[in-house]
């Protein structure tokens, strides 16, 4: 069934990534979504650490919705140093290295020059937001109320809200200038590690 497919694919991708990293960099550590343990939460220390989301947007993957990504961030000495987010369906690869900028497909520096005029307030902003995977009332209800306020015809409304189903790609859309804001709660380090550095290196 679709749930088994997601689990099988996620685990296979992460297993392959971990194996290649261990082969090339045996002294490095990995933290990932599919093989996460309680100890992983405190494993980010002096050793270089790879933070992996093997399939960000698993529901999208099952339904053929094209916002799916492999997301990898590398932490060195406690700081994100390298980031890669790759959407294999659209063949778009976002990369960043601390102090060296962020790029789309290695050739186009982010943000892209075709972005809209700078926003002067929330009313001008395109906002990315998600319902997320944590859907207990404590997390979900405040999020729904906030989305309602953003969409309502009031002084605080935004230009539009977009839900792609991928935290990593939402951050990349901010970096390229397609989204002005990405707002989310209830996510994990592997959801945002790579995207956060890409946004930072794009000037965000």
PDB file of C-alpha atoms in Angstrom:
ATOM      1  CA  UNK A   1       0.000   0.000   0.000  1.00  0.00           C
ATOM      2  CA  UNK A   2       0.996   3.645  -0.224  1.00  0.00           C
ATOM      3  CA  UNK A   3       2.174   3.838   3.408  1.00  0.00           C
ATOM      4  CA  UNK A   4       4.474   0.869   2.907  1.00  0.00           C
ATOM      5  CA  UNK A   5       5.795   2.425  -0.303  1.00  0.00           C
ATOM      6  CA  UNK A   6       6.649   5.665   1.475  1.00  0.00           C
ATOM      7  CA  UNK A   7       8.398   3.880   4.317  1.00  0.00           C
ATOM      8  CA  UNK A   8      10.302   1.599   1.954  1.00  0.00           C
ATOM      9  CA  UNK A   9      11.417   4.431  -0.323  1.00  0.00           C
ATOM     10  CA  UNK A  10      12.354   6.814   2.494  1.00  0.00           C
ATOM     11  CA  UNK A  11      14.377   4.167   4.288  1.00  0.00           C
ATOM     12  CA  UNK A  12      16.070   2.962   1.109  1.00  0.00           C
ATOM     13  CA  UNK A  13      17.169   6.477   0.135  1.00  0.00           C
ATOM     14  CA  UNK A  14      18.435   7.307   3.618  1.00  0.00           C
ATOM     15  CA  UNK A  15      20.211   3.952   3.912  1.00  0.00           C
ATOM     16  CA  UNK A  16      21.973   4.586   0.592  1.00  0.00           C
ATOM     17  CA  UNK A  17      23.017   8.086   1.640  1.00  0.00           C
ATOM     18  CA  UNK A  18      24.303   6.925   5.030  1.00  0.00           C
ATOM     19  CA  UNK A  19      26.268   4.093   3.414  1.00  0.00           C
ATOM     20  CA  UNK A  20      27.949   6.422   0.919  1.00  0.00           C
ATOM     21  CA  UNK A  21      28.771   8.974   3.626  1.00  0.00           C
ATOM     22  CA  UNK A  22      30.222   6.274   5.904  1.00  0.00           C
ATOM     23  CA  UNK A  23      32.309   4.937   3.023  1.00  0.00           C
ATOM     24  CA  UNK A  24      33.705   8.348   2.090  1.00  0.00           C
ATOM     25  CA  UNK A  25      33.786  10.042   5.511  1.00  0.00           C
ATOM     26  CA  UNK A  26      33.878   7.309   8.190  1.00  0.00           C
ATOM     27  CA  UNK A  27      34.499   9.807  10.996  1.00  0.00           C
ATOM     28  CA  UNK A  28      31.353  11.828  10.202  1.00  0.00           C
ATOM     29  CA  UNK A  29      27.969  11.376  11.905  1.00  0.00           C
ATOM     30  CA  UNK A  30      24.459  11.299  10.437  1.00  0.00           C
ATOM     31  CA  UNK A  31      21.068  12.399  11.747  1.00  0.00           C
ATOM     32  CA  UNK A  32      18.118  11.424   9.597  1.00  0.00           C
ATOM     33  CA  UNK A  33      14.365  11.181   9.591  1.00  0.00           C
ATOM     34  CA  UNK A  34      14.012   7.458   8.994  1.00  0.00           C
ATOM     35  CA  UNK A  35      16.706   6.075  11.295  1.00  0.00           C
ATOM     36  CA  UNK A  36      16.456   8.734  13.977  1.00  0.00           C
ATOM     37  CA  UNK A  37      17.045   7.649  17.560  1.00  0.00           C
ATOM     38  CA  UNK A  38      16.726   9.483  20.847  1.00  0.00           C
ATOM     39  CA  UNK A  39      20.516   9.835  20.915  1.00  0.00           C
ATOM     40  CA  UNK A  40      20.530  11.672  17.577  1.00  0.00           C
ATOM     41  CA  UNK A  41      19.043  14.757  19.235  1.00  0.00           C
ATOM     42  CA  UNK A  42      22.335  15.340  21.055  1.00  0.00           C
ATOM     43  CA  UNK A  43      24.736  13.957  18.469  1.00  0.00           C
ATOM     44  CA  UNK A  44      25.435  17.279  16.776  1.00  0.00           C
ATOM     45  CA  UNK A  45      28.781  18.075  18.345  1.00  0.00           C
ATOM     46  CA  UNK A  46      32.347  18.665  17.186  1.00  0.00           C
ATOM     47  CA  UNK A  47      32.331  15.940  14.506  1.00  0.00           C
ATOM     48  CA  UNK A  48      30.911  16.920  11.099  1.00  0.00           C
ATOM     49  CA  UNK A  49      27.257  15.834  11.043  1.00  0.00           C
ATOM     50  CA  UNK A  50      25.002  15.220   8.057  1.00  0.00           C
ATOM     51  CA  UNK A  51      21.316  16.052   8.602  1.00  0.00           C
ATOM     52  CA  UNK A  52      19.232  14.086   6.106  1.00  0.00           C
ATOM     53  CA  UNK A  53      15.627  14.122   4.977  1.00  0.00           C
ATOM     54  CA  UNK A  54      15.606  11.387   2.320  1.00  0.00           C
ATOM     55  CA  UNK A  55      12.182  12.230   0.869  1.00  0.00           C
ATOM     56  CA  UNK A  56      10.779  15.582   1.952  1.00  0.00           C
ATOM     57  CA  UNK A  57       7.176  15.591   0.779  1.00  0.00           C
ATOM     58  CA  UNK A  58       6.359  11.905   1.109  1.00  0.00           C
ATOM     59  CA  UNK A  59       2.614  12.368   0.507  1.00  0.00           C
ATOM     60  CA  UNK A  60       3.490  14.349  -2.628  1.00  0.00           C
ATOM     61  CA  UNK A  61       5.734  11.483  -3.725  1.00  0.00           C
ATOM     62  CA  UNK A  62       2.908   8.950  -3.443  1.00  0.00           C
ATOM     63  CA  UNK A  63       0.426  11.162  -5.324  1.00  0.00           C
ATOM     64  CA  UNK A  64       2.819  12.276  -8.056  1.00  0.00           C
ATOM     65  CA  UNK A  65       2.639  15.902  -6.893  1.00  0.00           C
ATOM     66  CA  UNK A  66       5.947  17.357  -8.094  1.00  0.00           C
ATOM     67  CA  UNK A  67       7.165  19.035  -4.888  1.00  0.00           C
ATOM     68  CA  UNK A  68       9.472  16.318  -3.568  1.00  0.00           C
ATOM     69  CA  UNK A  69      13.064  16.726  -2.446  1.00  0.00           C
ATOM     70  CA  UNK A  70      16.110  15.080  -0.966  1.00  0.00           C
ATOM     71  CA  UNK A  71      17.420  17.499   1.667  1.00  0.00           C
ATOM     72  CA  UNK A  72      20.937  17.338   3.134  1.00  0.00           C
ATOM     73  CA  UNK A  73      22.628  19.817   5.449  1.00  0.00           C
ATOM     74  CA  UNK A  74      26.147  19.400   6.838  1.00  0.00           C
ATOM     75  CA  UNK A  75      27.031  20.853  10.236  1.00  0.00           C
ATOM     76  CA  UNK A  76      30.710  21.569  10.932  1.00  0.00           C
ATOM     77  CA  UNK A  77      31.818  22.794  14.361  1.00  0.00           C
ATOM     78  CA  UNK A  78      28.225  23.441  15.368  1.00  0.00           C
ATOM     79  CA  UNK A  79      27.241  25.515  12.318  1.00  0.00           C
ATOM     80  CA  UNK A  80      25.558  24.627   9.052  1.00  0.00           C
ATOM     81  CA  UNK A  81      28.292  24.707   6.424  1.00  0.00           C
ATOM     82  CA  UNK A  82      26.925  23.031   3.290  1.00  0.00           C
ATOM     83  CA  UNK A  83      23.391  22.457   2.007  1.00  0.00           C
ATOM     84  CA  UNK A  84      21.819  20.606  -0.899  1.00  0.00           C
ATOM     85  CA  UNK A  85      18.105  20.343  -1.720  1.00  0.00           C
ATOM     86  CA  UNK A  86      17.314  18.403  -4.887  1.00  0.00           C
ATOM     87  CA  UNK A  87      13.905  18.038  -6.535  1.00  0.00           C
ATOM     88  CA  UNK A  88      14.382  15.081  -8.916  1.00  0.00           C
ATOM     89  CA  UNK A  89      10.992  15.534 -10.571  1.00  0.00           C
ATOM     90  CA  UNK A  90      11.694  19.111 -11.694  1.00  0.00           C
ATOM     91  CA  UNK A  91      15.472  18.508 -11.865  1.00  0.00           C
ATOM     92  CA  UNK A  92      16.155  21.541  -9.674  1.00  0.00           C
ATOM     93  CA  UNK A  93      19.110  21.485  -7.311  1.00  0.00           C
ATOM     94  CA  UNK A  94      19.566  24.211  -4.708  1.00  0.00           C
ATOM     95  CA  UNK A  95      22.993  24.417  -3.100  1.00  0.00           C
ATOM     96  CA  UNK A  96      24.757  26.642  -0.612  1.00  0.00           C
ATOM     97  CA  UNK A  97      28.107  26.841   1.121  1.00  0.00           C
ATOM     98  CA  UNK A  98      28.584  29.177   4.060  1.00  0.00           C
ATOM     99  CA  UNK A  99      30.151  32.405   2.869  1.00  0.00           C
ATOM    100  CA  UNK A 100      29.863  31.486  -0.816  1.00  0.00           C
ATOM    101  CA  UNK A 101      26.226  32.161  -1.691  1.00  0.00           C
ATOM    102  CA  UNK A 102      23.326  29.976  -2.799  1.00  0.00           C
ATOM    103  CA  UNK A 103      22.651  28.672  -6.295  1.00  0.00           C
ATOM    104  CA  UNK A 104      20.031  26.969  -8.437  1.00  0.00           C
ATOM    105  CA  UNK A 105      21.485  24.189 -10.608  1.00  0.00           C
ATOM    106  CA  UNK A 106      24.975  25.509  -9.969  1.00  0.00           C
ATOM    107  CA  UNK A 107      24.591  28.405 -12.396  1.00  0.00           C
ATOM    108  CA  UNK A 108      21.943  30.826 -11.140  1.00  0.00           C
ATOM    109  CA  UNK A 109      22.804  32.729  -7.994  1.00  0.00           C
ATOM    110  CA  UNK A 110      19.915  33.216  -5.585  1.00  0.00           C
ATOM    111  CA  UNK A 111      17.768  35.189  -5.303  1.00  0.00           C
ATOM    112  CA  UNK A 112      16.850  35.117  -8.973  1.00  0.00           C
ATOM    113  CA  UNK A 113      16.703  38.532 -10.638  1.00  0.00           C
ATOM    114  CA  UNK A 114      13.151  37.996 -11.927  1.00  0.00           C
ATOM    115  CA  UNK A 115      11.660  38.227  -8.433  1.00  0.00           C
ATOM    116  CA  UNK A 116       8.756  40.632  -7.838  1.00  0.00           C
ATOM    117  CA  UNK A 117       9.221  44.117  -6.426  1.00  0.00           C
ATOM    118  CA  UNK A 118      10.297  44.171  -2.758  1.00  0.00           C
ATOM    119  CA  UNK A 119       7.377  43.791  -0.375  1.00  0.00           C
ATOM    120  CA  UNK A 120       6.570  46.868   1.706  1.00  0.00           C
ATOM    121  CA  UNK A 121       4.373  44.974   4.160  1.00  0.00           C
ATOM    122  CA  UNK A 122       2.547  41.726   4.765  1.00  0.00           C
ATOM    123  CA  UNK A 123      -0.183  42.788   2.311  1.00  0.00           C
ATOM    124  CA  UNK A 124       2.381  42.478  -0.510  1.00  0.00           C
ATOM    125  CA  UNK A 125       3.738  39.099   0.601  1.00  0.00           C
ATOM    126  CA  UNK A 126       3.273  35.618  -0.786  1.00  0.00           C
ATOM    127  CA  UNK A 127       3.360  33.350   2.266  1.00  0.00           C
ATOM    128  CA  UNK A 128       4.256  29.672   2.350  1.00  0.00           C
ATOM    129  CA  UNK A 129       2.630  27.651   5.138  1.00  0.00           C
ATOM    130  CA  UNK A 130       1.839  24.012   5.875  1.00  0.00           C
ATOM    131  CA  UNK A 131      -0.459  22.018   8.109  1.00  0.00           C
ATOM    132  CA  UNK A 132       2.541  19.857   9.011  1.00  0.00           C
ATOM    133  CA  UNK A 133       2.747  16.301  10.272  1.00  0.00           C
ATOM    134  CA  UNK A 134       2.096  17.159  13.928  1.00  0.00           C
ATOM    135  CA  UNK A 135      -1.673  17.634  14.012  1.00  0.00           C
ATOM    136  CA  UNK A 136      -2.705  17.526  17.646  1.00  0.00           C
ATOM    137  CA  UNK A 137      -5.079  20.323  18.662  1.00  0.00           C
ATOM    138  CA  UNK A 138      -2.359  22.216  20.533  1.00  0.00           C
ATOM    139  CA  UNK A 139      -0.318  22.555  17.341  1.00  0.00           C
ATOM    140  CA  UNK A 140      -2.927  22.552  14.589  1.00  0.00           C
ATOM    141  CA  UNK A 141      -5.677  24.855  15.887  1.00  0.00           C
ATOM    142  CA  UNK A 142      -3.438  27.934  16.423  1.00  0.00           C
ATOM    143  CA  UNK A 143      -1.973  27.333  12.972  1.00  0.00           C
ATOM    144  CA  UNK A 144      -5.424  27.234  11.349  1.00  0.00           C
ATOM    145  CA  UNK A 145      -6.460  30.425  13.165  1.00  0.00           C
ATOM    146  CA  UNK A 146      -3.304  32.174  11.992  1.00  0.00           C
ATOM    147  CA  UNK A 147      -3.885  31.078   8.396  1.00  0.00           C
ATOM    148  CA  UNK A 148      -7.442  32.357   8.629  1.00  0.00           C
ATOM    149  CA  UNK A 149      -6.183  35.760   9.790  1.00  0.00           C
ATOM    150  CA  UNK A 150      -3.639  35.855   6.972  1.00  0.00           C
ATOM    151  CA  UNK A 151      -6.291  35.082   4.354  1.00  0.00           C
ATOM    152  CA  UNK A 152      -9.136  37.202   5.736  1.00  0.00           C
ATOM    153  CA  UNK A 153     -10.060  40.551   4.199  1.00  0.00           C
ATOM    154  CA  UNK A 154      -8.562  42.557   7.034  1.00  0.00           C
ATOM    155  CA  UNK A 155      -5.639  44.849   7.686  1.00  0.00           C
ATOM    156  CA  UNK A 156      -3.310  41.894   8.333  1.00  0.00           C
ATOM    157  CA  UNK A 157      -4.082  39.771   5.280  1.00  0.00           C
ATOM    158  CA  UNK A 158      -1.343  38.740   2.848  1.00  0.00           C
ATOM    159  CA  UNK A 159      -1.372  38.531  -0.937  1.00  0.00           C
ATOM    160  CA  UNK A 160      -1.656  34.750  -0.948  1.00  0.00           C
ATOM    161  CA  UNK A 161      -0.872  31.530   0.894  1.00  0.00           C
ATOM    162  CA  UNK A 162       0.794  28.589  -0.809  1.00  0.00           C
ATOM    163  CA  UNK A 163       1.159  25.032   0.522  1.00  0.00           C
ATOM    164  CA  UNK A 164       3.648  22.855  -1.386  1.00  0.00           C
ATOM    165  CA  UNK A 165       3.908  20.013   1.125  1.00  0.00           C
ATOM    166  CA  UNK A 166       7.705  20.309   1.376  1.00  0.00           C
ATOM    167  CA  UNK A 167       9.422  22.389   4.047  1.00  0.00           C
ATOM    168  CA  UNK A 168      12.777  22.196   2.273  1.00  0.00           C
ATOM    169  CA  UNK A 169      11.345  23.414  -1.029  1.00  0.00           C
ATOM    170  CA  UNK A 170       9.348  26.160   0.685  1.00  0.00           C
ATOM    171  CA  UNK A 171      12.606  27.527   2.070  1.00  0.00           C
ATOM    172  CA  UNK A 172      14.213  27.265  -1.369  1.00  0.00           C
ATOM    173  CA  UNK A 173      11.284  29.212  -2.831  1.00  0.00           C
ATOM    174  CA  UNK A 174      11.989  31.942  -0.275  1.00  0.00           C
ATOM    175  CA  UNK A 175      15.654  31.901  -1.287  1.00  0.00           C
ATOM    176  CA  UNK A 176      14.832  32.287  -4.978  1.00  0.00           C
ATOM    177  CA  UNK A 177      12.292  35.074  -4.303  1.00  0.00           C
ATOM    178  CA  UNK A 178       9.120  33.192  -5.240  1.00  0.00           C
ATOM    179  CA  UNK A 179       7.858  33.260  -1.644  1.00  0.00           C
ATOM    180  CA  UNK A 180       8.398  36.196   0.685  1.00  0.00           C
ATOM    181  CA  UNK A 181       7.727  34.323   3.925  1.00  0.00           C
ATOM    182  CA  UNK A 182       7.653  30.708   5.062  1.00  0.00           C
ATOM    183  CA  UNK A 183       5.846  30.196   8.364  1.00  0.00           C
ATOM    184  CA  UNK A 184       5.771  26.829  10.126  1.00  0.00           C
ATOM    185  CA  UNK A 185       5.682  25.197  13.549  1.00  0.00           C
ATOM    186  CA  UNK A 186       6.027  21.584  14.638  1.00  0.00           C
ATOM    187  CA  UNK A 187       8.812  20.452  12.307  1.00  0.00           C
ATOM    188  CA  UNK A 188      12.173  18.742  12.803  1.00  0.00           C
ATOM    189  CA  UNK A 189      15.802  19.658  12.140  1.00  0.00           C
ATOM    190  CA  UNK A 190      15.992  17.502   9.003  1.00  0.00           C
ATOM    191  CA  UNK A 191      13.017  19.381   7.529  1.00  0.00           C
ATOM    192  CA  UNK A 192      14.775  22.745   7.563  1.00  0.00           C
ATOM    193  CA  UNK A 193      18.547  22.325   8.034  1.00  0.00           C
ATOM    194  CA  UNK A 194      19.548  22.545   4.377  1.00  0.00           C
ATOM    195  CA  UNK A 195      16.889  25.094   3.438  1.00  0.00           C
ATOM    196  CA  UNK A 196      17.847  27.397   6.295  1.00  0.00           C
ATOM    197  CA  UNK A 197      21.413  27.763   5.039  1.00  0.00           C
ATOM    198  CA  UNK A 198      20.215  28.255   1.457  1.00  0.00           C
ATOM    199  CA  UNK A 199      17.958  31.114   2.616  1.00  0.00           C
ATOM    200  CA  UNK A 200      20.755  32.646   4.681  1.00  0.00           C
ATOM    201  CA  UNK A 201      23.247  32.506   1.824  1.00  0.00           C
ATOM    202  CA  UNK A 202      20.662  34.047  -0.521  1.00  0.00           C
ATOM    203  CA  UNK A 203      20.526  37.051   1.815  1.00  0.00           C
ATOM    204  CA  UNK A 204      17.512  36.085   3.932  1.00  0.00           C
TER     205      UNK A 204
END
